Coordinates of C-alpha atoms in Angstrom, one line a residue:
M1 CA 10.7 197.5 -145.3
N2 CA 13.0 200.1 -143.6
H3 CA 15.6 199.0 -141.1
E4 CA 13.3 199.5 -138.1
E5 CA 10.6 197.4 -139.7
F6 CA 13.3 194.8 -140.5
I7 CA 14.2 194.6 -136.8
Q8 CA 10.6 194.4 -135.7
H9 CA 9.9 191.7 -138.3
V10 CA 12.9 189.5 -137.4
F11 CA 12.6 189.6 -133.6
T12 CA 9.2 188.6 -132.1
S13 CA 8.0 188.9 -128.6
D14 CA 8.9 185.2 -128.1
D15 CA 12.6 186.2 -128.6
K16 CA 12.8 188.4 -125.6
V17 CA 14.0 185.6 -123.3
L18 CA 16.7 184.6 -125.8
M19 CA 17.8 188.2 -126.2
G20 CA 17.9 188.8 -122.5
Q21 CA 21.1 186.8 -122.2
P22 CA 24.4 186.8 -124.1
V23 CA 24.2 185.5 -127.6
L24 CA 27.0 183.9 -129.6
V25 CA 26.8 185.1 -133.2
A26 CA 28.3 183.0 -136.0
L27 CA 30.0 185.7 -138.1
S28 CA 31.5 184.8 -141.5
G29 CA 31.6 188.3 -142.9
G30 CA 29.1 187.6 -145.6
A31 CA 25.9 189.6 -146.0
D32 CA 23.7 187.3 -144.0
S33 CA 25.8 187.0 -140.9
V34 CA 26.7 190.7 -140.9
A35 CA 23.0 191.6 -141.1
L36 CA 22.3 189.2 -138.2
L37 CA 25.0 190.8 -136.0
R38 CA 23.9 194.3 -136.9
A39 CA 20.3 193.6 -136.2
L40 CA 21.0 191.9 -132.9
H41 CA 23.3 194.8 -131.9
E42 CA 20.7 197.4 -132.9
A43 CA 18.0 195.5 -130.9
G44 CA 20.2 195.9 -127.8
C45 CA 21.4 192.3 -127.5
H46 CA 24.6 191.5 -125.7
C47 CA 26.6 189.8 -128.5
H48 CA 29.8 187.7 -128.7
A49 CA 31.0 187.0 -132.3
A50 CA 32.7 183.8 -133.4
H51 CA 34.6 183.6 -136.7
C52 CA 35.9 180.4 -138.3
N53 CA 38.9 180.6 -140.7
F54 CA 39.1 177.3 -142.6
H55 CA 42.0 178.6 -144.8
L56 CA 40.4 177.1 -147.9
R57 CA 40.5 180.3 -150.1
G58 CA 44.0 181.7 -149.6
D59 CA 44.1 185.4 -149.4
E60 CA 40.3 185.6 -149.5
S61 CA 40.0 183.7 -146.2
M62 CA 42.4 186.2 -144.5
R63 CA 40.4 189.1 -146.1
D64 CA 37.3 187.8 -144.5
E65 CA 38.9 187.5 -141.1
Q66 CA 40.3 191.0 -141.2
F67 CA 36.9 192.4 -142.2
V68 CA 35.3 190.6 -139.3
R69 CA 37.9 192.0 -136.9
D70 CA 37.4 195.5 -138.1
L71 CA 33.6 195.3 -137.9
C72 CA 33.7 194.0 -134.3
T73 CA 36.2 196.5 -133.3
R74 CA 34.0 199.3 -134.6
L75 CA 30.9 198.0 -133.0
E76 CA 32.8 197.1 -129.8
I77 CA 31.6 193.5 -129.9
P78 CA 33.9 190.8 -128.4
L79 CA 35.2 188.5 -131.1
T80 CA 36.9 185.1 -131.1
V81 CA 38.6 183.7 -134.2
K82 CA 39.4 180.0 -134.6
D83 CA 41.8 178.5 -137.3
F84 CA 40.9 175.0 -138.5
D85 CA 42.8 172.3 -140.4
V86 CA 40.1 170.8 -142.6
A87 CA 42.4 168.3 -144.3
A88 CA 43.5 166.8 -141.0
W89 CA 39.8 166.4 -139.9
Q90 CA 39.0 164.7 -143.2
Q91 CA 41.9 162.3 -142.8
A92 CA 40.7 161.3 -139.4
H93 CA 37.0 161.1 -140.1
G94 CA 36.5 161.1 -143.9
G95 CA 33.7 163.0 -145.6
S96 CA 33.5 166.0 -147.9
V97 CA 35.0 169.4 -147.3
E98 CA 31.5 170.8 -146.7
M99 CA 30.8 168.2 -144.1
A100 CA 34.1 168.7 -142.4
C101 CA 33.6 172.5 -142.1
R102 CA 30.1 172.0 -140.7
E103 CA 31.2 169.5 -138.1
L104 CA 34.2 171.6 -137.0
R105 CA 32.3 174.9 -136.8
Y106 CA 29.3 173.7 -134.9
A107 CA 31.4 171.7 -132.4
W108 CA 33.5 174.8 -131.8
F109 CA 30.4 177.1 -131.6
E110 CA 29.0 174.9 -128.8
Q111 CA 32.3 175.0 -126.9
E112 CA 32.4 178.8 -127.2
R113 CA 28.8 179.1 -126.1
E114 CA 29.5 177.2 -122.9
R115 CA 32.8 179.0 -122.3
L116 CA 31.1 182.4 -122.7
Q117 CA 27.9 181.3 -120.9
C118 CA 25.8 182.4 -123.9
G119 CA 22.2 181.2 -124.1
V120 CA 22.1 180.4 -127.8
I121 CA 24.1 180.4 -131.0
A122 CA 22.6 182.7 -133.6
V123 CA 23.2 181.6 -137.2
A124 CA 22.1 183.5 -140.3
H125 CA 20.0 181.0 -142.2
H126 CA 17.2 182.9 -144.0
A127 CA 14.0 182.1 -146.0
D128 CA 15.9 181.4 -149.2
D129 CA 18.1 178.8 -147.3
Q130 CA 14.9 177.3 -146.1
I131 CA 13.6 176.8 -149.6
E132 CA 17.0 175.3 -150.7
T133 CA 16.8 172.9 -147.8
F134 CA 13.3 171.9 -148.7
F135 CA 14.4 170.9 -152.3
L136 CA 17.6 169.2 -151.2
N137 CA 15.7 166.9 -148.8
L138 CA 13.0 166.4 -151.4
L139 CA 15.5 165.3 -154.0
R140 CA 17.4 163.1 -151.5
G141 CA 14.2 161.3 -150.6
T142 CA 12.5 162.1 -147.3
G143 CA 9.2 162.1 -145.3
I144 CA 7.0 164.9 -144.0
K145 CA 9.6 165.8 -141.3
G146 CA 12.3 166.3 -143.8
L147 CA 10.1 168.7 -145.8
T148 CA 9.5 171.0 -142.8
G149 CA 13.0 172.6 -143.2
M150 CA 15.0 174.1 -140.4
S151 CA 13.5 175.2 -137.1
R152 CA 13.7 178.7 -135.8
L153 CA 15.0 177.3 -132.5
S154 CA 16.7 173.9 -132.4
G155 CA 18.5 173.1 -129.2
H156 CA 20.9 176.0 -128.7
I157 CA 20.8 177.0 -132.4
W158 CA 18.7 180.1 -133.1
R159 CA 17.8 181.2 -136.6
P160 CA 15.9 184.5 -136.4
L161 CA 16.4 185.4 -140.1
L162 CA 14.2 182.5 -141.3
V163 CA 11.4 185.0 -141.7
V164 CA 13.2 187.2 -144.2
S165 CA 14.6 186.7 -147.7
R166 CA 18.1 187.3 -149.0
Q167 CA 16.8 190.4 -150.8
D168 CA 15.4 191.7 -147.5
I169 CA 18.8 191.3 -145.9
L170 CA 20.6 193.1 -148.8
D171 CA 18.1 195.9 -148.6
Y172 CA 18.6 196.2 -144.8
L173 CA 22.4 196.4 -145.2
S174 CA 22.1 199.0 -148.0
E175 CA 19.8 201.2 -145.9
I176 CA 22.2 201.3 -142.9
G177 CA 25.3 201.6 -145.1
Q178 CA 26.9 198.4 -144.0
G179 CA 29.3 196.6 -146.2
Y180 CA 30.1 192.9 -146.3
V181 CA 32.4 190.4 -148.0
T182 CA 31.5 187.9 -150.7
D183 CA 32.7 184.3 -150.8
S184 CA 33.7 183.7 -154.4
T185 CA 32.9 180.0 -154.1
N186 CA 29.2 180.9 -153.8
A187 CA 29.2 181.6 -157.6
Q188 CA 30.6 178.1 -158.3
N189 CA 28.3 175.2 -158.9
D190 CA 30.5 172.4 -157.4
Y191 CA 28.0 171.8 -154.6
R192 CA 24.4 170.7 -154.8
R193 CA 23.1 173.7 -152.8
N194 CA 24.9 176.1 -155.1
R195 CA 23.4 174.5 -158.2
L196 CA 20.0 174.8 -156.7
R197 CA 20.6 178.5 -155.7
N198 CA 22.2 179.6 -158.9
I199 CA 20.5 177.5 -161.6
V200 CA 17.3 175.6 -160.5
L201 CA 15.5 178.1 -158.3
P202 CA 15.9 181.1 -160.6
I203 CA 14.4 179.1 -163.4
I204 CA 11.4 178.1 -161.2
E205 CA 10.9 181.7 -160.1
Q206 CA 11.1 182.8 -163.7
Q207 CA 8.5 180.3 -164.9
F208 CA 6.4 180.5 -161.8
P209 CA 6.5 184.0 -160.3
H210 CA 6.2 184.3 -156.5
S211 CA 6.9 180.6 -156.2
A212 CA 9.1 181.3 -153.2
E213 CA 6.2 182.6 -151.1
R214 CA 4.1 179.6 -152.1
I215 CA 6.9 177.1 -151.1
L216 CA 7.3 178.8 -147.8
D217 CA 3.6 178.5 -147.2
T218 CA 3.8 174.8 -148.0
I219 CA 6.7 174.4 -145.5
D220 CA 4.6 176.1 -142.8
N221 CA 1.6 173.8 -143.6
L222 CA 3.8 170.8 -143.4
K223 CA 5.2 171.9 -140.0
Q224 CA 1.6 172.0 -138.7
D225 CA 0.8 168.6 -140.2
S226 CA 4.0 167.2 -138.7
E227 CA 3.1 168.5 -135.2
L228 CA -0.4 167.0 -135.5
L229 CA 1.0 163.7 -136.7
A230 CA 3.5 163.6 -133.8
A231 CA 0.6 164.2 -131.3
L232 CA -1.5 161.4 -132.9
V233 CA 1.4 158.9 -132.9
S234 CA 2.2 159.7 -129.2
N235 CA -1.4 159.0 -128.3
A236 CA -1.4 155.7 -130.2
I237 CA 1.9 154.6 -128.6
P238 CA 2.1 156.3 -125.3
N239 CA 5.1 154.4 -124.0
V240 CA 8.0 154.6 -126.3
W241 CA 10.2 152.3 -124.2
H242 CA 7.8 149.4 -123.9
I243 CA 5.4 148.9 -126.8
D244 CA 2.6 146.3 -126.7
I245 CA 2.9 144.3 -129.8
Q246 CA -0.8 143.2 -130.1
R247 CA -1.9 146.8 -129.7
L248 CA 0.5 147.9 -132.4
L249 CA -0.3 145.1 -134.8
G250 CA -4.0 145.9 -134.4
R251 CA -3.5 149.3 -136.1
D252 CA -3.3 150.1 -139.8
Q253 CA 0.1 150.9 -141.2
A254 CA 1.9 149.5 -138.1
P255 CA 5.4 149.9 -139.6
T256 CA 4.8 153.5 -140.4
L257 CA 3.3 154.2 -137.0
L258 CA 6.3 152.5 -135.3
Y259 CA 8.7 154.5 -137.4
H260 CA 7.1 157.9 -136.5
R261 CA 7.2 157.0 -132.9
L262 CA 10.9 155.9 -132.9
R263 CA 12.5 158.1 -135.6
H264 CA 13.6 160.7 -133.1
L265 CA 15.8 158.0 -131.5
G266 CA 17.5 157.3 -134.8
F267 CA 15.6 154.2 -136.0
N268 CA 14.8 154.1 -139.8
R269 CA 11.9 152.9 -141.8
N270 CA 13.5 149.6 -142.8
Q271 CA 14.4 148.7 -139.2
C272 CA 10.8 149.4 -138.1
E273 CA 9.4 147.3 -141.0
Q274 CA 11.7 144.4 -140.1
A275 CA 10.7 144.6 -136.5
I276 CA 7.0 144.4 -137.4
K277 CA 7.6 141.4 -139.7
A278 CA 9.4 139.7 -136.8
A279 CA 6.5 140.5 -134.4
Q280 CA 3.9 139.2 -136.9
S281 CA 5.8 135.9 -137.4
G282 CA 6.0 135.4 -133.6
H283 CA 9.8 135.6 -133.6
S284 CA 11.6 136.7 -130.4
G285 CA 15.1 137.9 -129.9
G286 CA 15.4 140.3 -132.9
Q287 CA 17.6 143.3 -132.3
F288 CA 18.0 146.6 -134.1
I289 CA 20.8 148.9 -133.0
V290 CA 21.4 152.7 -133.7
P291 CA 24.1 154.8 -132.1
H292 CA 22.5 155.3 -128.8
Y293 CA 19.6 152.8 -128.5
I294 CA 18.8 149.1 -129.0
M295 CA 15.3 147.9 -130.1
H296 CA 14.5 144.4 -128.8
V297 CA 11.6 142.5 -130.4
N298 CA 10.1 140.1 -127.9
R299 CA 6.9 138.0 -128.2
Q300 CA 4.7 140.3 -126.3
S301 CA 6.5 143.7 -126.7
I302 CA 9.0 145.8 -128.4
D303 CA 11.4 147.3 -125.9
I304 CA 13.8 150.2 -126.4
E305 CA 16.8 150.6 -124.2
P306 CA 19.6 153.2 -124.2
I307 CA 22.9 151.5 -125.0
N308 CA 24.7 153.2 -122.1
T309 CA 22.4 151.3 -119.6
V310 CA 23.2 147.9 -120.9
P311 CA 25.1 146.2 -118.0
D312 CA 28.7 145.4 -118.9
V313 CA 30.1 144.9 -115.4
E314 CA 32.2 141.9 -114.5
I315 CA 32.2 140.6 -110.9
P316 CA 35.2 138.4 -110.0
I317 CA 34.2 135.5 -107.7
D318 CA 35.9 132.9 -105.7
L319 CA 34.4 129.4 -106.0
Q320 CA 36.2 128.2 -102.8
T321 CA 33.3 129.6 -100.9
D322 CA 29.6 130.7 -101.3
V323 CA 29.0 133.7 -103.6
H324 CA 26.8 136.4 -102.1
T325 CA 27.0 139.2 -104.8
P326 CA 25.7 140.0 -107.3
V327 CA 23.6 136.9 -106.8
H328 CA 23.6 134.1 -104.2
I329 CA 25.2 130.8 -105.2
T330 CA 25.8 128.0 -102.7
V331 CA 29.2 126.3 -103.4
A332 CA 29.9 122.8 -102.1
R333 CA 32.9 120.5 -102.7
N334 CA 31.3 117.1 -102.7
S335 CA 32.8 113.7 -102.0
T336 CA 29.5 111.7 -102.5
P337 CA 29.7 109.6 -105.7
F338 CA 28.4 111.9 -108.5
S339 CA 25.2 111.1 -110.5
P340 CA 23.8 113.4 -113.2
L341 CA 20.4 113.1 -111.3
M342 CA 21.9 115.3 -108.6
C343 CA 21.7 118.3 -111.0
D344 CA 19.0 119.9 -113.1
G345 CA 21.4 121.7 -115.4
K346 CA 19.7 125.1 -114.7
G347 CA 19.8 126.2 -111.1
K348 CA 21.9 123.4 -109.8
V349 CA 25.0 122.4 -111.7
A350 CA 28.3 120.5 -111.2
F351 CA 31.8 121.1 -112.4
N352 CA 35.0 119.1 -111.9
T353 CA 37.5 120.7 -109.6
E354 CA 39.9 121.7 -112.4
L355 CA 37.7 124.8 -112.7
L356 CA 39.4 126.1 -109.5
D357 CA 42.7 126.3 -111.5
C358 CA 41.2 129.0 -113.8
Q359 CA 42.9 132.4 -113.5
R360 CA 39.8 134.5 -114.1
I361 CA 36.3 133.5 -112.9
V362 CA 33.6 136.2 -113.2
L363 CA 29.9 136.7 -113.2
R364 CA 28.6 139.1 -115.9
H365 CA 25.7 139.8 -118.2
W366 CA 25.1 138.6 -121.7
Q367 CA 26.9 140.3 -124.6
Q368 CA 26.3 140.0 -128.3
G369 CA 28.2 137.0 -129.7
D370 CA 28.4 135.0 -126.5
R371 CA 28.4 131.2 -127.0
I372 CA 28.1 128.2 -124.8
R373 CA 28.8 124.5 -125.3
P374 CA 25.7 122.7 -123.8
F375 CA 25.5 119.0 -123.0
G376 CA 24.1 116.9 -125.9
L377 CA 25.2 119.3 -128.6
N378 CA 28.2 119.0 -130.9
G379 CA 29.8 122.4 -130.9
S380 CA 28.6 125.6 -129.4
K381 CA 25.4 127.6 -129.4
L382 CA 24.7 131.3 -129.3
V383 CA 23.4 132.4 -125.9
S384 CA 21.0 134.6 -127.7
D385 CA 19.6 131.5 -129.5
L386 CA 19.3 129.9 -126.1
F387 CA 17.3 132.9 -124.8
A388 CA 15.1 132.6 -127.9
D389 CA 14.4 128.9 -127.3
L390 CA 13.5 129.7 -123.7
K391 CA 11.2 132.6 -124.9
L392 CA 12.9 135.1 -122.5
D393 CA 11.8 138.6 -123.0
H394 CA 14.3 141.5 -123.0
A395 CA 14.0 142.2 -119.3
A396 CA 14.8 138.6 -118.4
K397 CA 17.8 138.5 -120.8
R398 CA 19.1 141.7 -119.3
D399 CA 18.8 140.4 -115.7
T400 CA 20.4 137.0 -116.4
W401 CA 23.9 136.3 -115.2
L402 CA 26.6 134.2 -116.9
L403 CA 29.5 132.4 -115.2
E404 CA 32.6 132.8 -117.2
A405 CA 36.0 131.1 -116.6
D406 CA 39.1 132.0 -118.6
G407 CA 37.0 133.3 -121.5
N408 CA 34.5 130.3 -121.6
I409 CA 30.8 130.6 -120.7
L410 CA 30.2 127.8 -118.3
W411 CA 26.7 128.5 -117.0
V412 CA 23.8 130.7 -117.9
L413 CA 22.4 130.9 -114.4
G414 CA 18.9 129.4 -114.1
C415 CA 18.9 128.3 -117.8
R416 CA 21.7 126.0 -119.0
A417 CA 25.2 124.7 -118.1
S418 CA 28.1 124.0 -120.3
A419 CA 29.7 120.6 -121.0
L420 CA 33.1 122.1 -120.2
Y421 CA 34.6 120.9 -116.9
A422 CA 32.0 118.0 -116.9
V423 CA 32.0 115.7 -113.9
E424 CA 32.4 112.0 -114.6
R425 CA 29.9 109.6 -113.2
E426 CA 30.8 108.3 -109.7
S427 CA 33.5 111.0 -109.3
Q428 CA 34.1 111.7 -105.6
D429 CA 35.6 115.2 -105.9
Y430 CA 33.6 117.9 -107.7
L431 CA 31.9 121.3 -107.2
M432 CA 28.1 121.6 -106.8
L433 CA 26.8 125.1 -107.5
H434 CA 23.2 126.0 -106.5
F435 CA 21.6 129.2 -107.6
K436 CA 18.2 130.4 -106.4
K437 CA 16.5 133.4 -108.0

């Protein structure tokens, strides 16, 4: 195709909205990113270029930066260059050089996009990259979603060159007389992607001519299948935050169904399988945690909650008087001879007045690892186990308040009191606390 056909093929009518606002172009100086910049510029897009210098290839890194500067000056395209210390990032976060560079550049691209008020970040992934990604995910082990490759538009990341091959890009640059720089490390086989690109895929193409086109067809088919699967799963489990267990267990392949409904939140297959096993056995209180969400397995439902909504507030209280917030507790200092029959150990409890000497008395919600020392039990008990014994669902656990004094849980309001600060029989000076929901 000639360069005009190349432009028409790359940019569809759906791209008009994206191209109608400033676009941040990730520009390395290599053939792919140079072709992307030139194509966008030729199509009349308002471009800002961003170049990362990781200083990993000595003089070659500085050569790339100078090439990019000269190109943008000639095209009158604004350019921002950023220097990175990859070793420092690795020391702080770990991971490979490849991972460090990826994390650094995409974080900076997003900062630049916001600063320059660009609509999207254009990156130069093309059809050959798509095939490489397909094989990398296949060899790593994945499901249908992992085999659909990269999306043309993912959040603020735009990949318009996914519809053209590396050879198409080289032909376009040759026709318009545009040079580019070559990263010498692309010829090295230190990375898995390079081994696929330089060794494996050429052999496949040699033995199975036109295999690239067939693989791309397969990726497109898998994308359509994935979209259909997502629609069917959403219909089967309409409420992702509150999932009816009996409805779920009544379907075939319940663990797989649950996984496909929750995978976008970060839950993996094993967690979903364990959740289903817990549900089938009638267990309550199971939890599975991913970076931003918690899955709670209760007897009737599986509830998903964003971690940032888990209450962690502490309310200081004064037990010299009634408590009115966050719940109402009547406080009385009694002189009537005490009898255990005066308390139910749940909503009405008694403590000796030494409790008033504590420096920190607060009401708060349950946290993972909380323990209480109940009457009649040697040692302590996890509050989560207490909740399980009481068959509380997640909503009830979340709404339950705990009384804590100097680091000790004294009372799970409405559920159980601690043996700490116990009142002796016939005592005539003690605190009576009465909580009503």
